[in-house]
mmCIF file of C-alpha atoms in Angstrom:
data_model
loop_
_atom_site.group_PDB
_atom_site.id
_atom_site.type_symbol
_atom_site.label_atom_id
_atom_site.label_comp_id
_atom_site.label_asym_id
_atom_site.label_seq_id
_atom_site.Cartn_x
_atom_site.Cartn_y
_atom_site.Cartn_z
ATOM 1 C CA MET A 1017 0.352 0.157 0.006
ATOM 2 C CA THR A 1018 1.174 3.765 -0.795
ATOM 3 C CA LYS A 1019 2.210 5.565 2.312
ATOM 4 C CA LEU A 1020 -0.746 7.757 4.029
ATOM 5 C CA GLU A 1021 -0.380 10.397 6.847
ATOM 6 C CA PHE A 1022 -2.710 10.386 9.330
ATOM 7 C CA SER A 1023 -4.205 13.620 11.518
ATOM 8 C CA THR A 1024 -7.097 13.718 13.400
ATOM 9 C CA TRP A 1025 -9.476 16.685 13.222
ATOM 10 C CA ASP A 1026 -11.506 17.844 15.879
ATOM 11 C CA ILE A 1027 -15.032 20.093 16.018
ATOM 12 C CA LEU A 1028 -15.882 19.519 19.672
ATOM 13 C CA ASN A 1029 -18.990 19.119 20.199
ATOM 14 C CA TRP A 1030 -20.945 19.589 22.825
ATOM 15 C CA PRO A 1031 -22.084 15.763 23.726
ATOM 16 C CA HIS A 1032 -24.778 16.014 26.069
ATOM 17 C CA LYS A 1033 -28.153 16.822 24.342
ATOM 18 C CA GLY A 1034 -30.296 19.035 25.778
ATOM 19 C CA VAL A 1035 -28.642 19.746 28.996
ATOM 20 C CA PRO A 1036 -26.854 23.702 28.921
ATOM 21 C CA VAL A 1037 -23.668 24.334 27.634
ATOM 22 C CA GLU A 1038 -22.622 25.676 31.037
ATOM 23 C CA GLY A 1039 -21.070 24.791 34.691
ATOM 24 C CA GLU A 1040 -18.387 21.818 35.512
ATOM 25 C CA LEU A 1041 -19.590 19.820 32.697
ATOM 26 C CA GLN A 1042 -17.952 21.584 30.086
ATOM 27 C CA THR A 1043 -14.049 21.501 32.408
ATOM 28 C CA LYS A 1044 -14.928 17.701 31.690
ATOM 29 C CA VAL A 1045 -16.157 17.741 28.098
ATOM 30 C CA TYR A 1046 -12.983 19.555 27.627
ATOM 31 C CA GLN A 1047 -10.319 17.314 29.239
ATOM 32 C CA ASP A 1048 -12.153 14.527 27.203
ATOM 33 C CA HIS A 1049 -10.723 15.980 24.481
ATOM 34 C CA MET A 1050 -7.627 17.010 25.449
ATOM 35 C CA GLU A 1051 -7.077 13.321 26.389
ATOM 36 C CA GLU A 1052 -8.220 12.139 22.979
ATOM 37 C CA TRP A 1053 -5.807 14.795 21.368
ATOM 38 C CA VAL A 1054 -2.163 14.061 23.454
ATOM 39 C CA TYR A 1055 -3.345 10.231 22.812
ATOM 40 C CA ALA A 1056 -3.495 10.986 19.320
ATOM 41 C CA GLU A 1057 0.535 11.502 19.776
ATOM 42 C CA GLU A 1058 1.047 8.358 21.416
ATOM 43 C CA GLN A 1059 -0.896 6.322 18.429
ATOM 44 C CA GLY A 1060 1.167 8.472 16.341
ATOM 45 C CA PHE A 1061 -1.078 10.856 14.127
ATOM 46 C CA ASP A 1062 0.857 12.834 12.196
ATOM 47 C CA ALA A 1063 -1.050 15.985 13.078
ATOM 48 C CA VAL A 1064 -4.018 17.339 15.496
ATOM 49 C CA TRP A 1065 -6.306 19.802 13.717
ATOM 50 C CA LEU A 1066 -9.388 22.017 16.243
ATOM 51 C CA THR A 1067 -11.844 24.059 14.223
ATOM 52 C CA GLU A 1068 -13.593 27.260 14.862
ATOM 53 C CA HIS A 1069 -17.436 28.138 15.506
ATOM 54 C CA HIS A 1070 -19.210 30.856 17.520
ATOM 55 C CA PHE A 1071 -22.500 30.484 19.541
ATOM 56 C CA THR A 1072 -23.091 27.168 19.371
ATOM 57 C CA ASP A 1073 -23.464 23.639 21.227
ATOM 58 C CA TYR A 1074 -21.929 22.510 17.830
ATOM 59 C CA ASN A 1075 -18.895 23.730 18.453
ATOM 60 C CA LEU A 1076 -16.913 24.726 21.845
ATOM 61 C CA LEU A 1077 -13.903 26.114 19.785
ATOM 62 C CA PRO A 1078 -14.769 29.998 19.622
ATOM 63 C CA SER A 1079 -11.145 30.233 20.220
ATOM 64 C CA PRO A 1080 -9.160 26.864 19.046
ATOM 65 C CA ASN A 1081 -5.432 28.697 19.411
ATOM 66 C CA ILE A 1082 -6.302 28.995 23.559
ATOM 67 C CA MET A 1083 -6.621 25.430 23.545
ATOM 68 C CA LEU A 1084 -3.396 24.861 21.019
ATOM 69 C CA ALA A 1085 -1.323 26.527 23.236
ATOM 70 C CA ALA A 1086 -2.387 24.401 26.268
ATOM 71 C CA LEU A 1087 -1.792 20.907 23.457
ATOM 72 C CA THR A 1088 1.878 22.245 23.065
ATOM 73 C CA GLN A 1089 2.612 21.946 27.352
ATOM 74 C CA LYS A 1090 1.183 18.022 26.504
ATOM 75 C CA THR A 1091 2.839 16.977 23.427
ATOM 76 C CA ASN A 1092 6.246 16.835 22.147
ATOM 77 C CA LYS A 1093 6.467 15.814 18.504
ATOM 78 C CA ILE A 1094 3.160 15.595 16.791
ATOM 79 C CA LYS A 1095 2.198 18.366 15.182
ATOM 80 C CA ILE A 1096 -0.448 21.260 16.300
ATOM 81 C CA GLY A 1097 -2.887 23.297 13.784
ATOM 82 C CA ASN A 1098 -5.896 25.210 13.499
ATOM 83 C CA MET A 1099 -8.342 24.080 10.828
ATOM 84 C CA ILE A 1100 -9.390 26.359 10.375
ATOM 85 C CA ASN A 1101 -9.616 30.088 12.171
ATOM 86 C CA ALA A 1102 -12.124 31.594 10.145
ATOM 87 C CA LEU A 1103 -10.511 34.677 9.669
ATOM 88 C CA ASN A 1104 -13.859 36.746 8.341
ATOM 89 C CA PHE A 1105 -14.641 37.222 11.950
ATOM 90 C CA ASN A 1106 -10.813 37.985 13.211
ATOM 91 C CA ASP A 1107 -7.955 40.370 13.501
ATOM 92 C CA PRO A 1108 -5.539 39.576 10.828
ATOM 93 C CA TRP A 1109 -3.042 40.831 12.882
ATOM 94 C CA ARG A 1110 -3.616 39.610 16.007
ATOM 95 C CA LEU A 1111 -4.131 35.570 14.504
ATOM 96 C CA ALA A 1112 -0.387 36.411 13.131
ATOM 97 C CA GLU A 1113 0.703 37.322 16.955
ATOM 98 C CA GLU A 1114 -0.508 34.101 18.395
ATOM 99 C CA PHE A 1115 0.386 31.939 15.318
ATOM 100 C CA ALA A 1116 3.922 33.265 16.222
ATOM 101 C CA MET A 1117 3.821 32.693 20.185
ATOM 102 C CA LEU A 1118 1.649 28.988 19.029
ATOM 103 C CA ASP A 1119 4.867 28.434 16.763
ATOM 104 C CA VAL A 1120 7.110 29.250 19.705
ATOM 105 C CA LEU A 1121 5.132 27.387 22.632
ATOM 106 C CA SER A 1122 5.542 24.344 19.816
ATOM 107 C CA ASN A 1123 9.459 24.837 19.450
ATOM 108 C CA GLY A 1124 8.046 24.849 15.282
ATOM 109 C CA ARG A 1125 5.738 22.423 15.372
ATOM 110 C CA LEU A 1126 2.404 24.968 14.146
ATOM 111 C CA LEU A 1127 0.473 24.467 11.053
ATOM 112 C CA ILE A 1128 -2.026 27.248 9.986
ATOM 113 C CA GLY A 1129 -5.593 26.390 8.886
ATOM 114 C CA LEU A 1130 -7.421 29.880 7.939
ATOM 115 C CA GLY A 1131 -10.496 30.236 5.167
ATOM 116 C CA ARG A 1132 -13.985 32.223 5.610
ATOM 117 C CA SER A 1133 -16.539 30.777 7.546
ATOM 118 C CA ALA A 1134 -19.172 28.637 5.890
ATOM 119 C CA ASP A 1135 -22.003 29.168 8.092
ATOM 120 C CA ILE A 1136 -24.859 31.152 7.254
ATOM 121 C CA LEU A 1137 -26.217 32.052 10.558
ATOM 122 C CA GLU A 1138 -22.525 33.320 12.267
ATOM 123 C CA TYR A 1139 -22.965 35.816 9.380
ATOM 124 C CA ASP A 1140 -26.264 36.796 11.118
ATOM 125 C CA LYS A 1141 -25.010 37.333 14.234
ATOM 126 C CA TYR A 1142 -22.199 39.279 13.551
ATOM 127 C CA GLY A 1143 -24.298 40.939 11.033
ATOM 128 C CA MET A 1144 -22.257 40.738 8.272
ATOM 129 C CA PRO A 1145 -22.929 40.752 5.034
ATOM 130 C CA MET A 1146 -21.952 37.032 3.365
ATOM 131 C CA SER A 1147 -20.165 38.923 0.478
ATOM 132 C CA GLU A 1148 -18.174 40.095 2.592
ATOM 133 C CA GLY A 1149 -16.395 36.632 3.531
ATOM 134 C CA ARG A 1150 -14.148 36.285 0.847
ATOM 135 C CA PRO A 1151 -12.436 39.665 0.199
ATOM 136 C CA ARG A 1152 -12.250 40.132 4.578
ATOM 137 C CA PHE A 1153 -10.247 36.327 3.957
ATOM 138 C CA GLN A 1154 -8.275 37.227 0.890
ATOM 139 C CA GLU A 1155 -7.384 40.778 2.534
ATOM 140 C CA GLY A 1156 -6.832 39.212 6.116
ATOM 141 C CA LEU A 1157 -4.264 36.287 4.328
ATOM 142 C CA ASN A 1158 -2.491 39.541 3.087
ATOM 143 C CA LEU A 1159 -1.627 41.506 5.850
ATOM 144 C CA ILE A 1160 -0.860 37.894 7.857
ATOM 145 C CA LYS A 1161 1.849 37.301 4.942
ATOM 146 C CA LYS A 1162 3.055 40.954 5.399
ATOM 147 C CA ALA A 1163 3.247 40.603 9.120
ATOM 148 C CA PHE A 1164 5.514 37.082 9.268
ATOM 149 C CA THR A 1165 7.747 38.672 6.000
ATOM 150 C CA GLU A 1166 8.384 42.636 6.924
ATOM 151 C CA ASP A 1167 10.023 44.141 9.530
ATOM 152 C CA VAL A 1168 7.726 46.987 9.549
ATOM 153 C CA VAL A 1169 4.054 46.806 7.876
ATOM 154 C CA ASN A 1170 2.191 49.381 6.371
ATOM 155 C CA PHE A 1171 -0.969 48.705 5.371
ATOM 156 C CA ASP A 1172 -3.843 50.288 3.851
ATOM 157 C CA GLY A 1173 -7.009 48.088 2.814
ATOM 158 C CA GLU A 1174 -10.997 48.223 2.423
ATOM 159 C CA PHE A 1175 -11.280 46.125 6.031
ATOM 160 C CA TYR A 1176 -7.832 46.158 7.584
ATOM 161 C CA ARG A 1177 -5.045 48.636 8.267
ATOM 162 C CA MET A 1178 -1.723 48.609 10.211
ATOM 163 C CA LEU A 1179 0.457 51.796 10.461
ATOM 164 C CA GLY A 1180 4.334 50.773 11.218
ATOM 165 C CA GLY A 1181 3.011 47.622 13.017
ATOM 166 C CA SER A 1182 6.016 44.750 13.689
ATOM 167 C CA LEU A 1183 5.357 41.742 14.812
ATOM 168 C CA VAL A 1184 6.577 40.165 17.980
ATOM 169 C CA PRO A 1185 7.253 37.283 18.568
ATOM 170 C CA ARG A 1186 8.351 35.838 15.088
ATOM 171 C CA PRO A 1187 7.213 32.050 14.414
ATOM 172 C CA LEU A 1188 10.608 29.584 14.401
ATOM 173 C CA GLN A 1189 9.285 28.383 10.796
ATOM 174 C CA LYS A 1190 10.667 30.817 8.137
ATOM 175 C CA PRO A 1191 9.562 32.620 6.783
ATOM 176 C CA TYR A 1192 6.478 31.514 8.599
ATOM 177 C CA PRO A 1193 4.164 27.796 9.173
ATOM 178 C CA THR A 1194 3.067 26.422 6.400
ATOM 179 C CA ILE A 1195 -0.560 27.752 5.552
ATOM 180 C CA TYR A 1196 -3.468 25.535 4.632
ATOM 181 C CA THR A 1197 -6.930 26.996 4.232
ATOM 182 C CA THR A 1198 -10.515 24.608 3.134
ATOM 183 C CA VAL A 1199 -11.978 24.780 0.262
ATOM 184 C CA LEU A 1200 -15.674 24.119 -1.287
ATOM 185 C CA SER A 1201 -16.552 26.220 -4.206
ATOM 186 C CA PRO A 1202 -14.835 25.674 -7.759
ATOM 187 C CA GLU A 1203 -13.728 29.190 -7.386
ATOM 188 C CA SER A 1204 -11.669 28.491 -4.098
ATOM 189 C CA PHE A 1205 -9.841 25.356 -5.500
ATOM 190 C CA SER A 1206 -8.819 27.465 -8.711
ATOM 191 C CA TRP A 1207 -7.727 30.712 -6.388
ATOM 192 C CA ALA A 1208 -5.832 28.150 -3.731
ATOM 193 C CA ALA A 1209 -3.738 26.456 -6.232
ATOM 194 C CA LYS A 1210 -2.690 29.809 -7.891
ATOM 195 C CA GLU A 1211 -1.302 31.696 -4.455
ATOM 196 C CA GLY A 1212 0.326 27.598 -3.790
ATOM 197 C CA LEU A 1213 -1.494 27.071 -0.642
ATOM 198 C CA PRO A 1214 -2.163 23.624 0.414
ATOM 199 C CA ILE A 1215 -5.703 22.371 1.185
ATOM 200 C CA SER A 1216 -8.396 20.973 3.069
ATOM 201 C CA SER A 1217 -11.945 19.466 1.964
ATOM 202 C CA ILE A 1218 -14.913 17.874 3.735
ATOM 203 C CA PHE A 1219 -18.342 16.749 2.787
ATOM 204 C CA LEU A 1220 -17.727 15.678 -0.200
ATOM 205 C CA PRO A 1221 -18.720 12.031 -1.491
ATOM 206 C CA THR A 1222 -15.580 9.895 -3.011
ATOM 207 C CA ILE A 1223 -16.152 10.189 -6.484
ATOM 208 C CA THR A 1224 -16.576 14.402 -6.005
ATOM 209 C CA MET A 1225 -13.371 14.724 -4.352
ATOM 210 C CA ALA A 1226 -12.129 12.474 -6.629
ATOM 211 C CA GLU A 1227 -12.593 15.371 -9.414
ATOM 212 C CA LYS A 1228 -11.682 17.884 -6.971
ATOM 213 C CA PHE A 1229 -8.329 16.558 -6.448
ATOM 214 C CA LYS A 1230 -7.440 16.460 -10.119
ATOM 215 C CA PHE A 1231 -8.776 19.492 -10.574
ATOM 216 C CA TYR A 1232 -6.615 20.891 -8.122
ATOM 217 C CA MET A 1233 -3.725 19.508 -9.569
ATOM 218 C CA SER A 1234 -4.481 20.311 -12.488
ATOM 219 C CA GLU A 1235 -4.983 24.104 -11.729
ATOM 220 C CA CYS A 1236 -1.850 24.049 -9.840
ATOM 221 C CA GLU A 1237 0.311 22.750 -12.824
ATOM 222 C CA LYS A 1238 -1.784 25.587 -15.441
ATOM 223 C CA PHE A 1239 -0.340 28.517 -12.613
ATOM 224 C CA GLY A 1240 3.182 26.889 -12.682
ATOM 225 C CA ARG A 1241 3.024 25.314 -9.186
ATOM 226 C CA GLU A 1242 3.809 21.551 -8.152
ATOM 227 C CA PRO A 1243 0.856 19.235 -7.978
ATOM 228 C CA ASP A 1244 2.022 17.010 -4.656
ATOM 229 C CA PRO A 1245 -0.874 15.120 -3.311
ATOM 230 C CA LYS A 1246 0.135 15.495 0.143
ATOM 231 C CA ASN A 1247 -1.513 19.615 -0.458
ATOM 232 C CA PHE A 1248 -4.754 17.923 -0.353
ATOM 233 C CA LEU A 1249 -6.290 16.937 2.537
ATOM 234 C CA VAL A 1250 -9.191 14.612 3.116
ATOM 235 C CA CYS A 1251 -11.406 15.648 5.901
ATOM 236 C CA ARG A 1252 -13.539 11.950 6.664
ATOM 237 C CA HIS A 1253 -15.499 10.901 10.041
ATOM 238 C CA VAL A 1254 -13.506 7.455 11.487
ATOM 239 C CA TYR A 1255 -14.686 5.359 13.905
ATOM 240 C CA VAL A 1256 -13.294 1.553 14.559
ATOM 241 C CA ALA A 1257 -14.790 -0.677 16.538
ATOM 242 C CA ASP A 1258 -13.517 -4.780 16.871
ATOM 243 C CA SER A 1259 -16.518 -5.856 14.773
ATOM 244 C CA LYS A 1260 -18.024 -4.413 11.529
ATOM 245 C CA GLU A 1261 -21.560 -4.321 12.989
ATOM 246 C CA GLN A 1262 -20.985 -3.147 16.422
ATOM 247 C CA ALA A 1263 -18.975 -0.021 14.569
ATOM 248 C CA ILE A 1264 -21.645 1.011 12.469
ATOM 249 C CA GLU A 1265 -24.513 0.530 15.334
ATOM 250 C CA ASP A 1266 -22.090 2.501 17.298
ATOM 251 C CA ALA A 1267 -21.865 5.359 15.039
ATOM 252 C CA LYS A 1268 -25.114 6.026 14.290
ATOM 253 C CA GLU A 1269 -26.733 8.257 16.684
ATOM 254 C CA PRO A 1270 -23.452 9.712 17.433
ATOM 255 C CA MET A 1271 -23.240 10.904 13.845
ATOM 256 C CA LEU A 1272 -26.815 11.742 13.738
ATOM 257 C CA ASP A 1273 -26.171 13.985 15.948
ATOM 258 C CA PHE A 1274 -23.906 15.813 14.548
ATOM 259 C CA LEU A 1275 -25.938 16.111 11.578
ATOM 260 C CA ARG A 1276 -28.187 17.400 13.935
ATOM 261 C CA LEU A 1277 -26.488 20.017 15.038
ATOM 262 C CA PHE A 1278 -24.524 21.204 11.839
ATOM 263 C CA ARG A 1279 -28.056 21.887 10.531
ATOM 264 C CA SER A 1280 -29.239 23.557 13.468
ATOM 265 C CA HIS A 1281 -25.960 25.874 13.304
ATOM 266 C CA ALA A 1282 -24.916 26.597 9.943
ATOM 267 C CA VAL A 1283 -27.986 25.605 7.269
ATOM 268 C CA PRO A 1284 -30.634 28.614 6.792
ATOM 269 C CA ALA A 1285 -33.712 27.478 7.859
ATOM 270 C CA LYS A 1286 -35.840 27.093 4.988
ATOM 271 C CA GLN A 1287 -35.118 26.425 1.552
ATOM 272 C CA GLU A 1288 -36.351 29.594 0.195
ATOM 273 C CA GLN A 1289 -32.817 31.295 1.649
ATOM 274 C CA LEU A 1290 -30.712 29.997 -0.162
ATOM 275 C CA ALA A 1291 -31.781 31.970 -3.422
ATOM 276 C CA THR A 1292 -30.720 35.082 -1.750
ATOM 277 C CA PHE A 1293 -27.337 33.884 -1.303
ATOM 278 C CA PRO A 1294 -24.414 36.112 -2.870
ATOM 279 C CA GLU A 1295 -22.613 35.630 -5.801
ATOM 280 C CA ASN A 1296 -19.651 34.599 -4.368
ATOM 281 C CA PHE A 1297 -21.486 32.166 -1.678
ATOM 282 C CA LYS A 1298 -23.857 30.095 -4.716
ATOM 283 C CA TYR A 1299 -21.179 26.883 -4.663
ATOM 284 C CA PHE A 1300 -22.909 27.218 -0.912
ATOM 285 C CA THR A 1301 -26.992 26.639 -2.343
ATOM 286 C CA GLN A 1302 -25.704 23.211 -4.021
ATOM 287 C CA PHE A 1303 -23.559 22.121 -0.336
ATOM 288 C CA TYR A 1304 -26.521 23.327 1.932
ATOM 289 C CA ALA A 1305 -29.163 21.991 -0.363
ATOM 290 C CA PRO A 1306 -28.922 17.727 0.338
ATOM 291 C CA PHE A 1307 -29.895 18.654 3.825
ATOM 292 C CA PHE A 1308 -33.612 19.517 2.634
ATOM 293 C CA GLY A 1309 -35.751 16.883 2.199
ATOM 294 C CA GLY A 1310 -34.016 14.319 3.943
ATOM 295 C CA ALA A 1311 -31.586 13.039 1.434
ATOM 296 C CA LEU A 1312 -28.927 13.120 3.671
ATOM 297 C CA THR A 1313 -29.060 9.967 5.682
ATOM 298 C CA TYR A 1314 -26.880 7.909 7.879
ATOM 299 C CA GLU A 1315 -26.969 5.214 5.189
ATOM 300 C CA SER A 1316 -25.530 8.163 2.723
ATOM 301 C CA PHE A 1317 -22.966 9.841 4.789
ATOM 302 C CA ILE A 1318 -21.759 5.384 4.717
ATOM 303 C CA GLU A 1319 -21.971 4.969 1.253
ATOM 304 C CA SER A 1320 -20.570 8.223 -0.551
ATOM 305 C CA GLY A 1321 -17.536 7.801 1.624
ATOM 306 C CA MET A 1322 -18.015 10.740 4.145
ATOM 307 C CA LEU A 1323 -18.000 8.239 6.837
ATOM 308 C CA ILE A 1324 -14.971 5.100 7.283
ATOM 309 C CA VAL A 1325 -16.657 3.327 9.664
ATOM 310 C CA GLY A 1326 -16.077 -0.557 10.531
ATOM 311 C CA ASP A 1327 -13.586 -3.213 12.150
ATOM 312 C CA PRO A 1328 -10.293 -2.484 11.580
ATOM 313 C CA GLU A 1329 -9.693 -4.416 8.152
ATOM 314 C CA SER A 1330 -12.551 -3.304 6.771
ATOM 315 C CA VAL A 1331 -11.384 0.829 7.281
ATOM 316 C CA VAL A 1332 -7.969 -0.606 5.910
ATOM 317 C CA ASP A 1333 -9.965 -1.505 2.963
ATOM 318 C CA GLN A 1334 -12.381 1.594 2.759
ATOM 319 C CA ILE A 1335 -9.263 4.019 3.047
ATOM 320 C CA GLN A 1336 -7.281 2.247 0.595
ATOM 321 C CA SER A 1337 -10.337 2.603 -1.973
ATOM 322 C CA GLN A 1338 -10.603 6.318 -0.936
ATOM 323 C CA GLN A 1339 -6.598 6.673 -1.984
ATOM 324 C CA GLN A 1340 -7.428 4.445 -4.816
ATOM 325 C CA GLU A 1341 -10.060 6.683 -6.505
ATOM 326 C CA ILE A 1342 -8.687 10.155 -5.046
ATOM 327 C CA GLY A 1343 -4.638 9.772 -5.249
ATOM 328 C CA LEU A 1344 -4.964 10.914 -1.490
ATOM 329 C CA SER A 1345 -1.889 10.881 0.607
ATOM 330 C CA HIS A 1346 -3.058 12.588 3.597
ATOM 331 C CA LEU A 1347 -6.550 11.703 6.061
ATOM 332 C CA MET A 1348 -7.918 13.727 8.310
ATOM 333 C CA CYS A 1349 -9.631 11.835 10.796
ATOM 334 C CA GLY A 1350 -12.502 13.124 12.992
ATOM 335 C CA MET A 1351 -12.357 10.523 15.535
ATOM 336 C CA SER A 1352 -15.036 11.985 17.641
ATOM 337 C CA PHE A 1353 -18.626 13.291 16.814
ATOM 338 C CA GLY A 1354 -21.998 14.312 17.783
ATOM 339 C CA ASN A 1355 -22.533 12.375 21.193
ATOM 340 C CA LEU A 1356 -20.376 9.372 20.825
ATOM 341 C CA SER A 1357 -18.899 8.306 24.001
ATOM 342 C CA HIS A 1358 -15.630 9.586 25.468
ATOM 343 C CA ASP A 1359 -14.412 5.729 25.762
ATOM 344 C CA LYS A 1360 -15.628 4.826 22.137
ATOM 345 C CA VAL A 1361 -13.665 7.697 21.035
ATOM 346 C CA MET A 1362 -10.129 6.440 22.718
ATOM 347 C CA ASN A 1363 -11.050 2.444 21.739
ATOM 348 C CA SER A 1364 -11.481 3.888 18.068
ATOM 349 C CA MET A 1365 -8.428 6.061 18.234
ATOM 350 C CA LYS A 1366 -6.509 2.409 20.065
ATOM 351 C CA LEU A 1367 -7.786 0.508 17.018
ATOM 352 C CA PHE A 1368 -6.900 2.703 14.669
ATOM 353 C CA GLY A 1369 -3.587 3.536 15.788
ATOM 354 C CA GLU A 1370 -2.612 0.242 16.157
ATOM 355 C CA LYS A 1371 -3.984 -1.712 13.647
ATOM 356 C CA VAL A 1372 -5.356 1.078 10.535
ATOM 357 C CA MET A 1373 -2.040 2.972 10.539
ATOM 358 C CA PRO A 1374 0.689 0.138 9.996
ATOM 359 C CA ASN A 1375 -1.046 -0.779 7.099
ATOM 360 C CA PHE A 1376 0.048 2.448 5.633
ATOM 361 C CA LYS A 1377 3.647 3.600 6.701
#
C-alpha cells in the first residue's frame, strides 16, 4: 500500500443533548478532548487540527488557539494546527501574533489553517454581509503574510489597516508555518492553486472528491505550481470497533447527532433562503441542498465515503479504496463526533493507531 499521513481533527461537539452548556460539565468535556488529542500523539498521528465556530453547542472552540496553546505543553512531536481560524471573523494581525506565539511554544510544530466561515448563522449574528466573507479572508491573509515577512508593516486595505507595526515574537519556522485553507467551491480550489496554498476539503462524496483532487492538481500545473498530493487533505469522520456490525451500530446515533447540530447551526432554516445567497456564495446553494428533503441519511454518509466505519480490516479497505480513487496521501480523521462517548473515541483511536495506520506506513 502507498504511504499515507494521518491527522485527527475535532469540531468538539457538545455531547449532552438537551443539557445546557454550563457548569463543571464543560470542564469534563474539555478534559476528555484534551486527552484524545494527547493520545493522538501516542498513537502515531502526524497532526491534530482544531476548528473554530461560534454561538452554538455544535462547537465549543470559539478560540481553538487557546486549546492549541495548552496542547503544546502536553505534547512533544505531533504537529498542531487550526483548521480553520475563520479569518473573516478575526483581526488578522492578532492572529499573526497568536500564530507566532504558538510556533514558539510548540518549538516549531504549528500548522496554520485559514478560511472564511461557511456557516450562514454566524454571518447573521455578527451582522456581516455574506458577500464580505471572501474579500475579508483574502485581504486578511495578505496582511498576515506581511506580518511574517516584513520588519515594519504598513497596510491600508478595505477592511484592515496597520501603520508601522512589527510582529513580536517571530515564528520559529521560516518564513512562516505552512498555511492551509479549506475549500469547497471551484473558485476556491482554483484560487488556492494560484496562491500555492495546500488545501483541505470535507463533506464531499468520494467520487466528487476525486474530481476536485484532479481539478486542483491541474490548476496547480496551470499556474506553474508543483502538483503535490500531500497538499490535498481529505477530511472524513472515522470510527473503528472490534466488529463491523458493532461499529456501524455504535456510530449511528452520534453521526445523526452531529448532523443535527450542523443542521441547526450552519444551514438556513428555509430552502428558499438559498436563492438569496450573494454571487461569491452561490456554490453553497448546492452544498446545503441535501439538508432539505431528507436526502442526507446515515446510510448515505457511509455509502458516499464521508464516514469511514467498521472493524480495522474493513476500515483499511475503505481507506485504500479512497486512496486509489481520489489519489489522497493525507487523511484527516474526525474521530470524535456528536454524542459519541469518550471511552468509545479512545478505543476507536487505539484500534486505528494499532491496526489501521501501520498498513499505510
